[in-house]
């Protein structure tokens, strides 16, 4: 009860071994888990801001819609959703780099904390490159800046590095992971780090009212999904790359579709489709009737303007057990229908102008 129990503690210990961290705290939500991290770290270094990528979901609490608004509203959203000052590290349309980190940590007052998201949801699951991560670790140690991993999608991102979660986690002072993203649990998150840090974070979880009388259902779901699915992600990444390559190299389909990043770095990628949302949804409805479902929902223009593309809508393509089994031929056939519909719409528009 109240987060205490042999099964819960046993699973927390299992996670400390998996990630190579001294201590672990399970939590019912990722938002509360990361808020507790922020409260502990920032309270030790008052008057200093937190450094985050402009797209950080700690700040935005939502998916990417229009990338152009992110940087403009960053400071306001930090105050609204985090209750503290934040500074941007990097640019919204691309992943964080070591050059971004150097510039950000050179500011005064120096940030107390740097959060690095692996992989960055609003940038198509891309992640900071490994060499830059090693340099970032060294600089944060030199400057006494707490380095935190926002690992909501670490399961999906780790295969892109070709490294274990423990190897990646070793570069960070603290690590947050989610169990419903990728793994499919009903809810749940974990925060890992030094024992005194985790003890303090648990106090903050109690203050925030997020320690339920019983968290057994959530903990059980997290444990079983972790044990069942955590080894699947390398194969999922291989499958997603196969799909993306097939669509990108088709001379008809690639006129209307592009991917960000062009080669998936994780089991998540952003797919940009040329066209207006209403027309695309009509075409997609036909494809679903004849072939298969290609996307859940279109989310907006994303980062199209920043990258020199226009007239596009994007969706998140996350590779899981269900869509990984989709025959490649069915996928290609479905996208050929989308491409034909877009081509027909473009031809009609040109004819009307003439």
mmCIF file of C-alpha atoms in Angstrom:
data_model
loop_
_atom_site.group_PDB
_atom_site.id
_atom_site.type_symbol
_atom_site.label_atom_id
_atom_site.label_comp_id
_atom_site.label_asym_id
_atom_site.label_seq_id
_atom_site.Cartn_x
_atom_site.Cartn_y
_atom_site.Cartn_z
ATOM 1 C CA UNK A 1 0.000 0.000 0.000
ATOM 2 C CA UNK A 2 1.073 3.595 -0.702
ATOM 3 C CA UNK A 3 3.808 2.367 -3.010
ATOM 4 C CA UNK A 4 5.141 -0.148 -0.503
ATOM 5 C CA UNK A 5 4.930 -3.881 -1.040
ATOM 6 C CA UNK A 6 7.194 -6.773 -1.868
ATOM 7 C CA UNK A 7 6.121 -7.007 -5.514
ATOM 8 C CA UNK A 8 6.535 -3.273 -6.158
ATOM 9 C CA UNK A 9 9.930 -3.106 -4.474
ATOM 10 C CA UNK A 10 11.055 -6.233 -6.304
ATOM 11 C CA UNK A 11 10.176 -4.671 -9.655
ATOM 12 C CA UNK A 12 11.934 -1.424 -8.726
ATOM 13 C CA UNK A 13 15.020 -3.482 -7.881
ATOM 14 C CA UNK A 14 14.713 -5.305 -11.216
ATOM 15 C CA UNK A 15 14.764 -1.932 -12.964
ATOM 16 C CA UNK A 16 17.833 -0.724 -11.056
ATOM 17 C CA UNK A 17 19.707 -3.774 -12.336
ATOM 18 C CA UNK A 18 18.421 -3.288 -15.882
ATOM 19 C CA UNK A 19 19.446 0.384 -16.013
ATOM 20 C CA UNK A 20 22.502 0.185 -13.769
ATOM 21 C CA UNK A 21 21.233 2.844 -11.358
ATOM 22 C CA UNK A 22 21.316 2.717 -7.533
ATOM 23 C CA UNK A 23 17.648 3.403 -6.850
ATOM 24 C CA UNK A 24 14.238 3.533 -8.521
ATOM 25 C CA UNK A 25 10.783 4.947 -7.880
ATOM 26 C CA UNK A 26 7.667 3.746 -9.696
ATOM 27 C CA UNK A 27 4.991 6.360 -10.299
ATOM 28 C CA UNK A 28 1.517 6.248 -11.797
ATOM 29 C CA UNK A 29 2.220 9.054 -14.317
ATOM 30 C CA UNK A 30 5.253 10.354 -16.149
ATOM 31 C CA UNK A 31 4.270 13.966 -15.537
ATOM 32 C CA UNK A 32 4.408 13.476 -11.773
ATOM 33 C CA UNK A 33 7.653 11.519 -12.045
ATOM 34 C CA UNK A 34 9.433 14.288 -13.934
ATOM 35 C CA UNK A 35 7.902 17.019 -11.788
ATOM 36 C CA UNK A 36 9.330 15.318 -8.716
ATOM 37 C CA UNK A 37 12.741 15.236 -10.417
ATOM 38 C CA UNK A 38 12.538 18.947 -11.190
ATOM 39 C CA UNK A 39 11.551 19.856 -7.630
ATOM 40 C CA UNK A 40 14.452 17.939 -6.111
ATOM 41 C CA UNK A 41 17.134 19.217 -8.481
ATOM 42 C CA UNK A 42 15.986 22.818 -8.754
ATOM 43 C CA UNK A 43 15.486 23.256 -4.996
ATOM 44 C CA UNK A 44 19.195 22.595 -4.470
ATOM 45 C CA UNK A 45 20.224 25.365 -6.890
ATOM 46 C CA UNK A 46 17.739 28.221 -6.427
ATOM 47 C CA UNK A 47 17.762 31.123 -8.847
ATOM 48 C CA UNK A 48 19.015 29.041 -11.742
ATOM 49 C CA UNK A 49 16.832 27.933 -14.673
ATOM 50 C CA UNK A 50 16.256 24.536 -16.232
ATOM 51 C CA UNK A 51 17.583 23.983 -19.765
ATOM 52 C CA UNK A 52 15.314 22.071 -22.124
ATOM 53 C CA UNK A 53 14.827 21.585 -25.839
ATOM 54 C CA UNK A 54 12.142 23.920 -27.267
ATOM 55 C CA UNK A 55 9.916 20.901 -28.000
ATOM 56 C CA UNK A 56 10.241 19.296 -24.553
ATOM 57 C CA UNK A 57 6.989 17.597 -23.621
ATOM 58 C CA UNK A 58 7.698 18.551 -20.010
ATOM 59 C CA UNK A 59 6.949 22.071 -21.221
ATOM 60 C CA UNK A 60 4.221 21.429 -23.781
ATOM 61 C CA UNK A 61 2.378 18.378 -22.405
ATOM 62 C CA UNK A 62 1.170 17.655 -25.945
ATOM 63 C CA UNK A 63 2.246 16.464 -29.369
ATOM 64 C CA UNK A 64 3.660 18.634 -32.133
ATOM 65 C CA UNK A 65 1.065 20.494 -34.192
ATOM 66 C CA UNK A 66 2.640 23.633 -35.632
ATOM 67 C CA UNK A 67 6.392 23.811 -35.032
ATOM 68 C CA UNK A 68 6.504 27.568 -35.588
ATOM 69 C CA UNK A 69 4.703 28.284 -32.314
ATOM 70 C CA UNK A 70 7.007 26.276 -30.051
ATOM 71 C CA UNK A 71 9.956 28.614 -29.630
ATOM 72 C CA UNK A 72 7.739 31.706 -29.403
ATOM 73 C CA UNK A 73 5.735 30.338 -26.477
ATOM 74 C CA UNK A 74 8.482 28.455 -24.630
ATOM 75 C CA UNK A 75 9.059 30.789 -21.650
ATOM 76 C CA UNK A 76 5.352 31.246 -21.007
ATOM 77 C CA UNK A 77 4.742 27.494 -21.078
ATOM 78 C CA UNK A 78 7.658 26.845 -18.699
ATOM 79 C CA UNK A 79 6.058 29.137 -16.157
ATOM 80 C CA UNK A 80 2.588 27.682 -16.755
ATOM 81 C CA UNK A 81 3.367 23.951 -16.792
ATOM 82 C CA UNK A 82 6.596 23.704 -14.786
ATOM 83 C CA UNK A 83 6.235 26.624 -12.399
ATOM 84 C CA UNK A 84 9.865 27.646 -12.954
ATOM 85 C CA UNK A 85 12.151 29.487 -15.330
ATOM 86 C CA UNK A 86 13.394 27.620 -18.365
ATOM 87 C CA UNK A 87 15.886 28.364 -21.120
ATOM 88 C CA UNK A 88 15.903 26.814 -24.584
ATOM 89 C CA UNK A 89 18.729 24.543 -25.652
ATOM 90 C CA UNK A 90 18.700 24.065 -29.414
ATOM 91 C CA UNK A 91 16.112 24.789 -32.093
ATOM 92 C CA UNK A 92 12.631 23.344 -32.392
ATOM 93 C CA UNK A 93 12.988 21.760 -35.842
ATOM 94 C CA UNK A 94 16.083 19.637 -35.057
ATOM 95 C CA UNK A 95 17.656 17.555 -32.316
ATOM 96 C CA UNK A 96 19.866 19.028 -29.632
ATOM 97 C CA UNK A 97 23.624 19.086 -30.354
ATOM 98 C CA UNK A 98 26.708 19.582 -28.211
ATOM 99 C CA UNK A 99 27.175 23.048 -29.728
ATOM 100 C CA UNK A 100 23.699 23.905 -28.427
ATOM 101 C CA UNK A 101 24.655 22.590 -25.001
ATOM 102 C CA UNK A 102 27.895 24.591 -24.910
ATOM 103 C CA UNK A 103 26.081 27.797 -25.777
ATOM 104 C CA UNK A 104 23.244 27.165 -23.332
ATOM 105 C CA UNK A 105 25.425 26.246 -20.357
ATOM 106 C CA UNK A 106 27.620 29.271 -21.029
ATOM 107 C CA UNK A 107 24.759 31.596 -20.080
ATOM 108 C CA UNK A 108 24.417 33.379 -16.768
ATOM 109 C CA UNK A 109 22.841 32.364 -14.576
ATOM 110 C CA UNK A 110 24.029 28.924 -15.584
ATOM 111 C CA UNK A 111 21.225 26.345 -15.778
ATOM 112 C CA UNK A 112 20.946 24.029 -12.804
ATOM 113 C CA UNK A 113 19.702 21.181 -14.953
ATOM 114 C CA UNK A 114 19.855 20.024 -18.559
ATOM 115 C CA UNK A 115 17.171 17.621 -19.785
ATOM 116 C CA UNK A 116 17.892 15.595 -22.926
ATOM 117 C CA UNK A 117 15.011 13.730 -24.549
ATOM 118 C CA UNK A 118 15.829 10.353 -26.142
ATOM 119 C CA UNK A 119 14.258 10.127 -28.673
ATOM 120 C CA UNK A 120 12.694 13.485 -29.329
ATOM 121 C CA UNK A 121 9.027 12.885 -30.062
ATOM 122 C CA UNK A 122 8.477 16.199 -31.817
ATOM 123 C CA UNK A 123 11.468 15.562 -34.075
ATOM 124 C CA UNK A 124 10.420 12.181 -35.393
ATOM 125 C CA UNK A 125 12.073 10.114 -32.667
ATOM 126 C CA UNK A 126 15.566 11.418 -33.504
ATOM 127 C CA UNK A 127 18.178 11.669 -30.738
ATOM 128 C CA UNK A 128 21.372 13.527 -29.954
ATOM 129 C CA UNK A 129 24.278 11.629 -31.532
ATOM 130 C CA UNK A 130 26.382 9.452 -29.231
ATOM 131 C CA UNK A 131 29.586 11.509 -29.484
ATOM 132 C CA UNK A 132 27.673 14.679 -28.603
ATOM 133 C CA UNK A 133 26.080 12.892 -25.663
ATOM 134 C CA UNK A 134 29.500 11.886 -24.310
ATOM 135 C CA UNK A 135 30.732 15.478 -24.634
ATOM 136 C CA UNK A 136 27.575 16.739 -22.956
ATOM 137 C CA UNK A 137 28.114 14.357 -20.045
ATOM 138 C CA UNK A 138 31.677 15.604 -19.575
ATOM 139 C CA UNK A 139 30.698 19.279 -19.728
ATOM 140 C CA UNK A 140 27.820 18.873 -17.272
ATOM 141 C CA UNK A 141 30.180 17.154 -14.835
ATOM 142 C CA UNK A 142 32.717 19.974 -15.156
ATOM 143 C CA UNK A 143 30.111 22.715 -14.669
ATOM 144 C CA UNK A 144 28.097 20.909 -11.969
ATOM 145 C CA UNK A 145 24.924 20.788 -14.077
ATOM 146 C CA UNK A 146 22.514 17.927 -13.395
ATOM 147 C CA UNK A 147 22.005 15.864 -16.566
ATOM 148 C CA UNK A 148 18.576 14.243 -16.801
ATOM 149 C CA UNK A 149 17.282 11.860 -19.450
ATOM 150 C CA UNK A 150 13.701 12.305 -20.532
ATOM 151 C CA UNK A 151 13.467 8.710 -21.687
ATOM 152 C CA UNK A 152 9.750 8.454 -22.381
ATOM 153 C CA UNK A 153 10.743 6.748 -25.638
ATOM 154 C CA UNK A 154 14.065 5.287 -24.599
ATOM 155 C CA UNK A 155 12.843 1.787 -25.460
ATOM 156 C CA UNK A 156 12.275 2.943 -29.046
ATOM 157 C CA UNK A 157 15.482 5.026 -29.224
ATOM 158 C CA UNK A 158 18.030 2.588 -27.761
ATOM 159 C CA UNK A 159 18.258 0.341 -30.869
ATOM 160 C CA UNK A 160 19.188 3.386 -32.944
ATOM 161 C CA UNK A 161 22.294 3.801 -30.802
ATOM 162 C CA UNK A 162 23.084 0.100 -30.971
ATOM 163 C CA UNK A 163 23.562 0.198 -27.197
ATOM 164 C CA UNK A 164 21.770 -1.154 -24.152
ATOM 165 C CA UNK A 165 19.543 1.024 -22.021
ATOM 166 C CA UNK A 166 22.097 0.681 -19.213
ATOM 167 C CA UNK A 167 24.923 1.982 -21.433
ATOM 168 C CA UNK A 168 22.846 4.996 -22.391
ATOM 169 C CA UNK A 169 21.598 5.587 -18.845
ATOM 170 C CA UNK A 170 25.179 5.586 -17.531
ATOM 171 C CA UNK A 171 25.676 9.031 -19.091
ATOM 172 C CA UNK A 172 22.904 10.609 -17.000
ATOM 173 C CA UNK A 173 22.457 11.584 -13.362
ATOM 174 C CA UNK A 174 18.788 10.629 -13.493
ATOM 175 C CA UNK A 175 16.568 8.754 -15.930
ATOM 176 C CA UNK A 176 12.828 8.777 -16.506
ATOM 177 C CA UNK A 177 11.095 6.062 -18.539
ATOM 178 C CA UNK A 178 7.477 5.432 -19.447
ATOM 179 C CA UNK A 179 5.776 2.045 -19.517
ATOM 180 C CA UNK A 180 2.745 2.799 -21.640
ATOM 181 C CA UNK A 181 4.687 4.351 -24.529
ATOM 182 C CA UNK A 182 6.055 1.515 -26.637
ATOM 183 C CA UNK A 183 5.526 -1.149 -23.991
ATOM 184 C CA UNK A 184 1.751 -0.786 -23.807
ATOM 185 C CA UNK A 185 1.128 -0.747 -20.038
ATOM 186 C CA UNK A 186 -2.076 0.849 -18.758
ATOM 187 C CA UNK A 187 -0.025 3.686 -17.254
ATOM 188 C CA UNK A 188 3.105 4.089 -15.185
ATOM 189 C CA UNK A 189 6.608 5.492 -15.163
ATOM 190 C CA UNK A 190 9.887 5.070 -13.337
ATOM 191 C CA UNK A 191 12.506 7.524 -12.133
ATOM 192 C CA UNK A 192 16.025 6.225 -11.499
ATOM 193 C CA UNK A 193 19.103 7.802 -9.964
ATOM 194 C CA UNK A 194 21.121 8.134 -6.738
ATOM 195 C CA UNK A 195 19.460 6.805 -3.589
ATOM 196 C CA UNK A 196 19.202 10.163 -1.805
ATOM 197 C CA UNK A 197 17.759 11.762 -4.930
ATOM 198 C CA UNK A 198 15.103 9.049 -5.303
ATOM 199 C CA UNK A 199 14.207 9.288 -1.606
ATOM 200 C CA UNK A 200 13.625 13.033 -2.003
ATOM 201 C CA UNK A 201 11.616 12.501 -5.185
ATOM 202 C CA UNK A 202 9.284 10.117 -3.344
ATOM 203 C CA UNK A 203 8.604 12.854 -0.795
ATOM 204 C CA UNK A 204 7.607 15.172 -3.637
ATOM 205 C CA UNK A 205 5.333 12.507 -5.112
ATOM 206 C CA UNK A 206 3.508 12.340 -1.776
ATOM 207 C CA UNK A 207 3.208 16.130 -1.664
ATOM 208 C CA UNK A 208 1.701 16.102 -5.150
ATOM 209 C CA UNK A 209 -0.878 13.509 -4.131
ATOM 210 C CA UNK A 210 0.259 10.916 -6.654
ATOM 211 C CA UNK A 211 0.969 8.039 -4.259
ATOM 212 C CA UNK A 212 -2.229 5.995 -4.320
ATOM 213 C CA UNK A 213 -3.339 3.607 -1.577
ATOM 214 C CA UNK A 214 -2.555 0.785 -3.984
ATOM 215 C CA UNK A 215 -0.519 1.017 -7.165
ATOM 216 C CA UNK A 216 -0.489 -2.762 -7.644
ATOM 217 C CA UNK A 217 -2.562 -2.801 -10.879
ATOM 218 C CA UNK A 218 -0.278 -0.223 -12.511
ATOM 219 C CA UNK A 219 2.898 -1.861 -11.202
ATOM 220 C CA UNK A 220 1.759 -5.295 -12.412
ATOM 221 C CA UNK A 221 0.933 -3.949 -15.869
ATOM 222 C CA UNK A 222 4.310 -2.172 -16.068
ATOM 223 C CA UNK A 223 6.203 -5.274 -14.983
ATOM 224 C CA UNK A 224 4.483 -7.667 -17.367
ATOM 225 C CA UNK A 225 4.706 -5.348 -20.380
ATOM 226 C CA UNK A 226 8.368 -4.628 -19.598
ATOM 227 C CA UNK A 227 9.196 -8.329 -19.422
ATOM 228 C CA UNK A 228 7.173 -9.177 -22.522
ATOM 229 C CA UNK A 229 8.147 -6.355 -24.889
ATOM 230 C CA UNK A 230 11.437 -4.729 -23.837
ATOM 231 C CA UNK A 231 13.491 -7.048 -26.055
ATOM 232 C CA UNK A 232 11.391 -6.436 -29.198
ATOM 233 C CA UNK A 233 12.564 -2.958 -30.180
ATOM 234 C CA UNK A 234 15.592 -3.823 -32.346
ATOM 235 C CA UNK A 235 13.319 -5.898 -34.593
ATOM 236 C CA UNK A 236 10.712 -3.136 -34.614
ATOM 237 C CA UNK A 237 13.318 -0.626 -35.807
ATOM 238 C CA UNK A 238 14.458 -2.965 -38.581
ATOM 239 C CA UNK A 239 10.851 -3.353 -39.730
ATOM 240 C CA UNK A 240 10.147 0.393 -39.666
ATOM 241 C CA UNK A 241 13.273 1.076 -41.713
ATOM 242 C CA UNK A 242 12.156 -1.524 -44.256
ATOM 243 C CA UNK A 243 8.786 0.192 -44.596
ATOM 244 C CA UNK A 244 10.293 3.682 -44.885
ATOM 245 C CA UNK A 245 12.861 2.572 -47.462
ATOM 246 C CA UNK A 246 10.168 0.939 -49.597
ATOM 247 C CA UNK A 247 8.055 4.096 -49.635
ATOM 248 C CA UNK A 248 10.987 6.479 -50.060
ATOM 249 C CA UNK A 249 12.384 4.616 -53.061
ATOM 250 C CA UNK A 250 9.090 4.211 -54.897
ATOM 251 C CA UNK A 251 9.181 6.858 -57.682
ATOM 252 C CA UNK A 252 5.429 7.473 -57.483
ATOM 253 C CA UNK A 253 4.971 7.515 -53.713
ATOM 254 C CA UNK A 254 8.007 9.643 -52.870
ATOM 255 C CA UNK A 255 6.498 12.571 -54.766
ATOM 256 C CA UNK A 256 3.955 13.013 -51.986
ATOM 257 C CA UNK A 257 5.621 11.484 -48.910
ATOM 258 C CA UNK A 258 8.804 12.245 -46.980
ATOM 259 C CA UNK A 259 10.104 11.195 -43.575
ATOM 260 C CA UNK A 260 11.713 13.072 -40.696
ATOM 261 C CA UNK A 261 14.345 11.834 -40.138
ATOM 262 C CA UNK A 262 14.790 10.299 -43.629
ATOM 263 C CA UNK A 263 16.103 7.090 -42.040
ATOM 264 C CA UNK A 264 14.345 6.301 -38.729
ATOM 265 C CA UNK A 265 16.624 6.550 -35.699
ATOM 266 C CA UNK A 266 14.062 4.945 -33.402
ATOM 267 C CA UNK A 267 10.838 2.959 -33.639
ATOM 268 C CA UNK A 268 9.058 6.268 -34.269
ATOM 269 C CA UNK A 269 9.251 8.515 -37.335
ATOM 270 C CA UNK A 270 7.273 11.475 -38.652
ATOM 271 C CA UNK A 271 5.643 10.968 -42.033
ATOM 272 C CA UNK A 272 4.857 14.154 -43.994
ATOM 273 C CA UNK A 273 2.216 13.920 -46.716
ATOM 274 C CA UNK A 274 1.679 16.594 -49.359
ATOM 275 C CA UNK A 275 -1.896 17.860 -49.411
ATOM 276 C CA UNK A 276 -4.698 19.439 -47.425
ATOM 277 C CA UNK A 277 -5.994 17.546 -44.378
ATOM 278 C CA UNK A 278 -9.618 17.128 -45.519
ATOM 279 C CA UNK A 279 -8.625 15.776 -48.930
ATOM 280 C CA UNK A 280 -6.049 13.452 -47.395
ATOM 281 C CA UNK A 281 -8.564 12.043 -44.921
ATOM 282 C CA UNK A 282 -11.048 11.373 -47.745
ATOM 283 C CA UNK A 283 -8.350 9.510 -49.666
ATOM 284 C CA UNK A 284 -7.322 7.635 -46.533
ATOM 285 C CA UNK A 285 -10.903 6.498 -45.950
ATOM 286 C CA UNK A 286 -10.863 4.877 -49.397
ATOM 287 C CA UNK A 287 -7.545 3.185 -48.635
ATOM 288 C CA UNK A 288 -8.848 1.805 -45.339
ATOM 289 C CA UNK A 289 -11.858 0.355 -47.134
ATOM 290 C CA UNK A 290 -9.741 -1.339 -49.819
ATOM 291 C CA UNK A 291 -6.425 -2.032 -48.103
ATOM 292 C CA UNK A 292 -5.346 -0.984 -44.616
ATOM 293 C CA UNK A 293 -5.141 1.865 -42.132
ATOM 294 C CA UNK A 294 -2.057 4.005 -42.789
ATOM 295 C CA UNK A 295 -2.303 6.558 -39.960
ATOM 296 C CA UNK A 296 -4.225 7.299 -36.806
ATOM 297 C CA UNK A 297 -4.709 11.021 -37.299
ATOM 298 C CA UNK A 298 -3.020 13.900 -39.052
ATOM 299 C CA UNK A 299 -1.531 16.236 -36.470
ATOM 300 C CA UNK A 300 -0.752 19.466 -38.349
ATOM 301 C CA UNK A 301 2.011 20.995 -40.427
ATOM 302 C CA UNK A 302 4.755 20.121 -37.934
ATOM 303 C CA UNK A 303 8.153 21.493 -38.912
ATOM 304 C CA UNK A 304 7.431 21.869 -42.628
ATOM 305 C CA UNK A 305 8.068 25.613 -42.836
ATOM 306 C CA UNK A 306 11.349 25.454 -40.935
ATOM 307 C CA UNK A 307 12.639 22.794 -43.299
ATOM 308 C CA UNK A 308 11.592 24.529 -46.506
ATOM 309 C CA UNK A 309 8.552 22.390 -47.289
ATOM 310 C CA UNK A 310 4.985 23.578 -47.549
ATOM 311 C CA UNK A 311 1.491 22.249 -48.072
ATOM 312 C CA UNK A 312 2.119 19.202 -45.892
ATOM 313 C CA UNK A 313 0.480 17.396 -42.999
ATOM 314 C CA UNK A 314 2.277 14.927 -40.772
ATOM 315 C CA UNK A 315 1.472 11.970 -38.586
ATOM 316 C CA UNK A 316 3.464 9.929 -36.076
ATOM 317 C CA UNK A 317 4.344 6.463 -37.290
ATOM 318 C CA UNK A 318 5.188 4.302 -34.293
ATOM 319 C CA UNK A 319 6.126 0.677 -34.909
ATOM 320 C CA UNK A 320 4.430 -1.804 -32.608
ATOM 321 C CA UNK A 321 3.374 -5.467 -32.624
ATOM 322 C CA UNK A 322 0.211 -4.794 -34.642
ATOM 323 C CA UNK A 323 1.531 -2.765 -37.579
ATOM 324 C CA UNK A 324 4.881 -4.602 -37.707
ATOM 325 C CA UNK A 325 3.032 -7.636 -39.076
ATOM 326 C CA UNK A 326 1.499 -5.665 -41.961
ATOM 327 C CA UNK A 327 2.583 -7.102 -45.350
ATOM 328 C CA UNK A 328 4.897 -4.709 -47.175
ATOM 329 C CA UNK A 329 2.915 -5.104 -50.402
ATOM 330 C CA UNK A 330 -0.314 -3.978 -48.724
ATOM 331 C CA UNK A 331 1.435 -0.917 -47.312
ATOM 332 C CA UNK A 332 2.892 0.081 -50.684
ATOM 333 C CA UNK A 333 -0.427 -0.475 -52.471
ATOM 334 C CA UNK A 334 -2.219 1.697 -49.934
ATOM 335 C CA UNK A 335 0.266 4.527 -50.334
ATOM 336 C CA UNK A 336 0.026 4.325 -54.123
ATOM 337 C CA UNK A 337 -3.675 5.095 -53.781
ATOM 338 C CA UNK A 338 -2.860 8.094 -51.567
ATOM 339 C CA UNK A 339 -0.272 9.287 -54.093
ATOM 340 C CA UNK A 340 -2.751 8.902 -56.954
ATOM 341 C CA UNK A 341 -5.356 10.902 -55.056
ATOM 342 C CA UNK A 342 -2.882 13.705 -54.318
ATOM 343 C CA UNK A 343 -1.757 13.780 -57.960
ATOM 344 C CA UNK A 344 -5.378 13.986 -59.108
ATOM 345 C CA UNK A 345 -6.097 16.858 -56.703
ATOM 346 C CA UNK A 346 -3.026 18.765 -57.885
ATOM 347 C CA UNK A 347 -4.001 18.296 -61.533
ATOM 348 C CA UNK A 348 -7.503 19.545 -60.795
ATOM 349 C CA UNK A 349 -6.139 22.640 -59.039
ATOM 350 C CA UNK A 350 -3.862 23.455 -61.980
ATOM 351 C CA UNK A 351 -6.731 23.023 -64.438
ATOM 352 C CA UNK A 352 -8.955 25.361 -62.422
ATOM 353 C CA UNK A 353 -6.220 28.027 -62.358
ATOM 354 C CA UNK A 354 -5.721 27.776 -66.106
#
